[in-house]
Amino acid sequence: MSKSLITLTTDFGEADYYVPAMKGVILSINPAAEIVDLTHQIPPHDIYAAAFTLKCCYTDFPRDTIHLVVVDPGVGSNRRPIMVMTDNYKFVGPDNGVFSYIYQAEPVNRIVGFTTEHYFRQPVSNTFHGRDVFAPCAAYVSKLVEWRMMGEEVSDPVRFNIPAPAVLPDGRVRGSVIHIDRFGNVITNITDAELTGEAMQAGARVRIGKHEAARVLNHFAAAGPNELFAYFGSAGFLELAVPRQSAARMTEARRGAEVEVVVG
């Protein structure tokens, strides 16, 4: 029996039967599979949050891990169930853009559209492809079933636009909010490639809406009470926070909001 690691990322929460049903299907097909819950707390239907969460932690898992993602507002439509194959990992989920960061970060060897219904749980529900399509396909992949038996190659996967930060001629950096975490920290797409250590030493101020973070700090404890400040988070992005408060609430930030860094 093939032993394989499968992670689960969904927006199902933990109060209903959806997650255990998926696990039961996987283990019925491959009892040797090891299942790890990445998270089931993705906001409902939020493929952008799912994509970002996956991006930030998929490489922390061992090589050959299968990352199964079911955030699928298009369930029952003609959107395709797919597998993305790279040198180190496989990703299984709906073709709705949830793997957009993977396409950007990983050399993709092949994308497979699952079409062979023999590998689906029957009958296939119109509303629960997590159990009936994605879970069984991931389980068969974990048993090393050849991809050609399960479907055919896809050349036009759905991708959503990933905004890129820009360094302007006057030295300003313009970016945008790409995620807000459960603490209310505001995560931008700006990295140290755009905001260098030299720029921070020269005095960098981060503006969002009508608010400004006057300092870029190294850790939370360095900030004053109620101070909006910036820092580089563990995922490598510039973030905004307020000690023990929600920076998103203070600044009324939303995903896609413009962020500007002024130096000097």
GROMACS .gro file of C-alpha atoms in nm:
model
  264
    1MET     CA    1   0.000   0.000   0.000
    2SER     CA    2   0.139   0.339  -0.100
    3LYS     CA    3   0.198   0.577   0.189
    4SER     CA    4   0.152   0.941   0.094
    5LEU     CA    5   0.090   1.273   0.265
    6ILE     CA    6  -0.225   1.462   0.164
    7THR     CA    7  -0.304   1.808   0.303
    8LEU     CA    8  -0.657   1.946   0.309
    9THR     CA    9  -0.750   2.312   0.264
   10THR     CA   10  -1.120   2.400   0.252
   11ASP     CA   11  -1.377   2.662   0.343
   12PHE     CA   12  -1.599   2.396   0.503
   13GLY     CA   13  -1.533   2.480   0.868
   14GLU     CA   14  -1.549   2.198   1.122
   15ALA     CA   15  -1.913   2.188   1.232
   16ASP     CA   16  -2.051   1.985   0.942
   17TYR     CA   17  -1.987   1.644   0.787
   18TYR     CA   18  -1.799   1.770   0.482
   19VAL     CA   19  -1.440   1.730   0.602
   20PRO     CA   20  -1.481   1.388   0.765
   21ALA     CA   21  -1.663   1.263   0.456
   22MET     CA   22  -1.365   1.361   0.240
   23LYS     CA   23  -1.125   1.194   0.481
   24GLY     CA   24  -1.334   0.878   0.481
   25VAL     CA   25  -1.328   0.859   0.102
   26ILE     CA   26  -0.951   0.908   0.091
   27LEU     CA   27  -0.885   0.643   0.354
   28SER     CA   28  -1.127   0.397   0.192
   29ILE     CA   29  -0.921   0.415  -0.127
   30ASN     CA   30  -0.578   0.437   0.037
   31PRO     CA   31  -0.581   0.335   0.406
   32ALA     CA   32  -0.208   0.413   0.423
   33ALA     CA   33  -0.258   0.780   0.334
   34GLU     CA   34  -0.160   1.035   0.599
   35ILE     CA   35  -0.399   1.330   0.604
   36VAL     CA   36  -0.299   1.670   0.746
   37ASP     CA   37  -0.553   1.948   0.794
   38LEU     CA   38  -0.392   2.260   0.659
   39THR     CA   39  -0.701   2.468   0.738
   40HIS     CA   40  -1.078   2.451   0.704
   41GLN     CA   41  -1.129   2.814   0.809
   42ILE     CA   42  -1.091   2.981   0.469
   43PRO     CA   43  -1.374   3.237   0.442
   44PRO     CA   44  -1.660   3.088   0.239
   45HIS     CA   45  -1.594   3.092  -0.137
   46ASP     CA   46  -1.275   3.299  -0.095
   47ILE     CA   47  -1.038   3.149  -0.352
   48TYR     CA   48  -0.795   3.439  -0.303
   49ALA     CA   49  -0.750   3.363   0.067
   50ALA     CA   50  -0.712   2.993  -0.012
   51ALA     CA   51  -0.450   3.067  -0.278
   52PHE     CA   52  -0.254   3.294  -0.044
   53THR     CA   53  -0.267   3.048   0.245
   54LEU     CA   54  -0.143   2.767   0.024
   55LYS     CA   55   0.136   2.985  -0.115
   56CYS     CA   56   0.266   3.065   0.232
   57CYS     CA   57   0.303   2.708   0.359
   58TYR     CA   58   0.306   2.447   0.081
   59THR     CA   59   0.687   2.434   0.070
   60ASP     CA   60   0.701   2.358   0.443
   61PHE     CA   61   0.577   2.007   0.365
   62PRO     CA   62   0.792   1.716   0.248
   63ARG     CA   63   0.856   1.650  -0.118
   64ASP     CA   64   0.578   1.454  -0.295
   65THR     CA   65   0.307   1.591  -0.068
   66ILE     CA   66  -0.033   1.615  -0.239
   67HIS     CA   67  -0.203   1.945  -0.155
   68LEU     CA   68  -0.581   1.908  -0.191
   69VAL     CA   69  -0.772   2.238  -0.199
   70VAL     CA   70  -1.151   2.257  -0.209
   71VAL     CA   71  -1.273   2.615  -0.215
   72ASP     CA   72  -1.515   2.576  -0.498
   73PRO     CA   73  -1.793   2.831  -0.549
   74GLY     CA   74  -1.839   2.693  -0.903
   75VAL     CA   75  -1.920   2.339  -0.788
   76GLY     CA   76  -2.162   2.168  -1.028
   77SER     CA   77  -2.074   2.399  -1.318
   78ASN     CA   78  -1.845   2.322  -1.611
   79ARG     CA   79  -1.531   2.430  -1.421
   80ARG     CA   80  -1.271   2.155  -1.443
   81PRO     CA   81  -1.128   1.941  -1.164
   82ILE     CA   82  -0.751   1.949  -1.210
   83MET     CA   83  -0.415   1.834  -1.081
   84VAL     CA   84  -0.108   2.058  -1.105
   85MET     CA   85   0.215   1.859  -1.117
   86THR     CA   86   0.555   2.009  -1.027
   87ASP     CA   87   0.890   1.847  -0.951
   88ASN     CA   88   0.822   1.847  -0.578
   89TYR     CA   89   0.445   1.855  -0.522
   90LYS     CA   90   0.104   1.779  -0.668
   91PHE     CA   91  -0.197   2.008  -0.623
   92VAL     CA   92  -0.553   1.886  -0.664
   93GLY     CA   93  -0.859   2.111  -0.675
   94PRO     CA   94  -1.095   2.313  -0.893
   95ASP     CA   95  -0.970   2.506  -1.195
   96ASN     CA   96  -1.087   2.842  -1.062
   97GLY     CA   97  -0.759   3.027  -1.004
   98VAL     CA   98  -0.688   2.883  -0.659
   99PHE     CA   99  -0.346   2.766  -0.782
  100SER     CA  100  -0.249   3.102  -0.934
  101TYR     CA  101   0.040   3.158  -0.690
  102ILE     CA  102   0.166   2.807  -0.763
  103TYR     CA  103   0.179   2.882  -1.134
  104GLN     CA  104   0.386   3.191  -1.052
  105ALA     CA  105   0.623   3.026  -0.803
  106GLU     CA  106   0.674   2.673  -0.935
  107PRO     CA  107   0.795   2.528  -1.265
  108VAL     CA  108   0.482   2.334  -1.363
  109ASN     CA  109   0.547   2.009  -1.546
  110ARG     CA  110   0.189   1.926  -1.633
  111ILE     CA  111  -0.172   2.018  -1.555
  112VAL     CA  112  -0.421   1.734  -1.579
  113GLY     CA  113  -0.797   1.766  -1.608
  114PHE     CA  114  -0.967   1.472  -1.434
  115THR     CA  115  -1.215   1.324  -1.681
  116THR     CA  116  -1.220   0.949  -1.611
  117GLU     CA  117  -1.530   0.894  -1.400
  118HIS     CA  118  -1.406   0.553  -1.289
  119TYR     CA  119  -1.194   0.742  -1.035
  120PHE     CA  120  -1.487   0.944  -0.900
  121ARG     CA  121  -1.713   0.838  -0.614
  122GLN     CA  122  -2.049   0.740  -0.759
  123PRO     CA  123  -2.302   0.886  -0.782
  124VAL     CA  124  -2.138   1.229  -0.812
  125SER     CA  125  -2.329   1.495  -0.621
  126ASN     CA  126  -2.386   1.826  -0.795
  127THR     CA  127  -2.293   2.011  -0.475
  128PHE     CA  128  -2.014   1.810  -0.308
  129HIS     CA  129  -1.728   1.748  -0.548
  130GLY     CA  130  -1.490   1.763  -0.253
  131ARG     CA  131  -1.613   1.420  -0.149
  132ASP     CA  132  -1.707   1.276  -0.487
  133VAL     CA  133  -1.435   1.404  -0.723
  134PHE     CA  134  -1.141   1.572  -0.551
  135ALA     CA  135  -1.097   1.341  -0.252
  136PRO     CA  136  -1.105   1.017  -0.454
  137CYS     CA  137  -0.880   1.159  -0.726
  138ALA     CA  138  -0.625   1.272  -0.466
  139ALA     CA  139  -0.641   0.927  -0.308
  140TYR     CA  140  -0.578   0.750  -0.637
  141VAL     CA  141  -0.292   0.991  -0.712
  142SER     CA  142  -0.147   0.896  -0.372
  143LYS     CA  143  -0.156   0.533  -0.487
  144LEU     CA  144   0.055   0.634  -0.787
  145VAL     CA  145  -0.214   0.581  -1.051
  146GLU     CA  146  -0.075   0.706  -1.383
  147TRP     CA  147  -0.215   1.048  -1.471
  148ARG     CA  148  -0.297   0.938  -1.826
  149MET     CA  149  -0.550   0.694  -1.684
  150MET     CA  150  -0.724   0.969  -1.491
  151GLY     CA  151  -0.758   1.245  -1.747
  152GLU     CA  152  -0.592   1.458  -2.009
  153GLU     CA  153  -0.357   1.753  -2.019
  154VAL     CA  154  -0.486   2.108  -1.977
  155SER     CA  155  -0.309   2.398  -2.144
  156ASP     CA  156  -0.529   2.690  -2.037
  157PRO     CA  157  -0.578   2.683  -1.659
  158VAL     CA  158  -0.771   2.964  -1.496
  159ARG     CA  159  -0.545   3.221  -1.330
  160PHE     CA  160  -0.638   3.534  -1.143
  161ASN     CA  161  -0.429   3.845  -1.171
  162ILE     CA  162  -0.156   3.869  -0.908
  163PRO     CA  163  -0.076   4.239  -0.867
  164ALA     CA  164   0.289   4.334  -0.876
  165PRO     CA  165   0.434   4.624  -0.675
  166ALA     CA  166   0.605   4.907  -0.859
  167VAL     CA  167   0.900   5.130  -0.771
  168LEU     CA  168   0.831   5.477  -0.908
  169PRO     CA  169   1.102   5.711  -1.047
  170ASP     CA  170   1.090   5.927  -0.734
  171GLY     CA  171   1.161   5.626  -0.512
  172ARG     CA  172   0.808   5.569  -0.388
  173VAL     CA  173   0.684   5.211  -0.381
  174ARG     CA  174   0.327   5.144  -0.481
  175GLY     CA  175   0.164   4.816  -0.392
  176SER     CA  176  -0.165   4.672  -0.277
  177VAL     CA  177  -0.325   4.465  -0.004
  178ILE     CA  178  -0.334   4.094  -0.087
  179HIS     CA  179  -0.455   3.944   0.241
  180ILE     CA  180  -0.585   4.027   0.588
  181ASP     CA  181  -0.518   3.768   0.856
  182ARG     CA  182  -0.735   3.677   1.155
  183PHE     CA  183  -0.554   3.929   1.376
  184GLY     CA  184  -0.643   4.210   1.137
  185ASN     CA  185  -0.287   4.247   1.014
  186VAL     CA  186  -0.282   4.394   0.663
  187ILE     CA  187  -0.053   4.204   0.428
  188THR     CA  188   0.071   4.378   0.115
  189ASN     CA  189   0.247   4.251  -0.196
  190ILE     CA  190   0.558   4.462  -0.124
  191THR     CA  191   0.879   4.268  -0.051
  192ASP     CA  192   1.236   4.362   0.036
  193ALA     CA  193   1.308   4.364  -0.337
  194GLU     CA  194   1.110   4.688  -0.357
  195LEU     CA  195   1.166   4.825  -0.006
  196THR     CA  196   1.534   4.772   0.068
  197GLY     CA  197   1.714   4.800   0.399
  198GLU     CA  198   1.876   5.121   0.278
  199ALA     CA  199   1.536   5.271   0.204
  200MET     CA  200   1.410   5.177   0.549
  201GLN     CA  201   1.716   5.333   0.712
  202ALA     CA  202   1.644   5.650   0.518
  203GLY     CA  203   1.302   5.659   0.681
  204ALA     CA  204   1.012   5.481   0.517
  205ARG     CA  205   0.650   5.571   0.580
  206VAL     CA  206   0.366   5.350   0.465
  207ARG     CA  207   0.038   5.509   0.362
  208ILE     CA  208  -0.297   5.339   0.322
  209GLY     CA  209  -0.606   5.547   0.268
  210LYS     CA  210  -0.598   5.837   0.513
  211HIS     CA  211  -0.362   5.657   0.748
  212GLU     CA  212   0.015   5.644   0.772
  213ALA     CA  213   0.255   5.409   0.948
  214ALA     CA  214   0.547   5.633   1.034
  215ARG     CA  215   0.785   5.348   1.122
  216VAL     CA  216   0.898   5.014   0.983
  217LEU     CA  217   0.984   4.801   1.286
  218ASN     CA  218   1.131   4.455   1.346
  219HIS     CA  219   0.869   4.320   1.587
  220PHE     CA  220   0.538   4.402   1.756
  221ALA     CA  221   0.680   4.488   2.098
  222ALA     CA  222   0.875   4.780   1.951
  223ALA     CA  223   0.553   4.965   1.867
  224GLY     CA  224   0.376   5.205   2.096
  225PRO     CA  225   0.016   5.160   2.216
  226ASN     CA  226  -0.234   5.222   1.934
  227GLU     CA  227   0.052   5.279   1.688
  228LEU     CA  228   0.000   5.176   1.328
  229PHE     CA  229   0.335   5.042   1.214
  230ALA     CA  230   0.486   4.840   0.929
  231TYR     CA  231   0.708   4.532   0.941
  232PHE     CA  232   0.815   4.243   0.722
  233GLY     CA  233   0.615   3.936   0.817
  234SER     CA  234   0.717   3.572   0.814
  235ALA     CA  235   0.590   3.522   0.458
  236GLY     CA  236   0.829   3.793   0.333
  237PHE     CA  237   0.571   4.065   0.267
  238LEU     CA  238   0.541   4.413   0.414
  239GLU     CA  239   0.255   4.416   0.662
  240LEU     CA  240   0.071   4.674   0.871
  241ALA     CA  241  -0.032   4.612   1.231
  242VAL     CA  242  -0.144   4.776   1.553
  243PRO     CA  243  -0.041   4.612   1.882
  244ARG     CA  244  -0.326   4.389   2.005
  245GLN     CA  245  -0.571   4.556   1.767
  246SER     CA  246  -0.690   4.516   1.411
  247ALA     CA  247  -0.501   4.731   1.164
  248ALA     CA  248  -0.761   4.640   0.902
  249ARG     CA  249  -1.037   4.783   1.116
  250MET     CA  250  -0.839   5.096   1.200
  251THR     CA  251  -0.752   5.168   0.837
  252GLU     CA  252  -1.069   5.022   0.681
  253ALA     CA  253  -0.839   4.819   0.456
  254ARG     CA  254  -0.972   4.564   0.211
  255ARG     CA  255  -0.802   4.328  -0.031
  256GLY     CA  256  -0.695   4.530  -0.336
  257ALA     CA  257  -0.655   4.860  -0.148
  258GLU     CA  258  -0.360   5.068  -0.264
  259VAL     CA  259  -0.056   5.101  -0.037
  260GLU     CA  260   0.222   5.353  -0.090
  261VAL     CA  261   0.565   5.368   0.070
  262VAL     CA  262   0.735   5.707   0.084
  263VAL     CA  263   1.107   5.711   0.159
  264GLY     CA  264   1.285   6.000   0.330
   0.00000   0.00000   0.00000
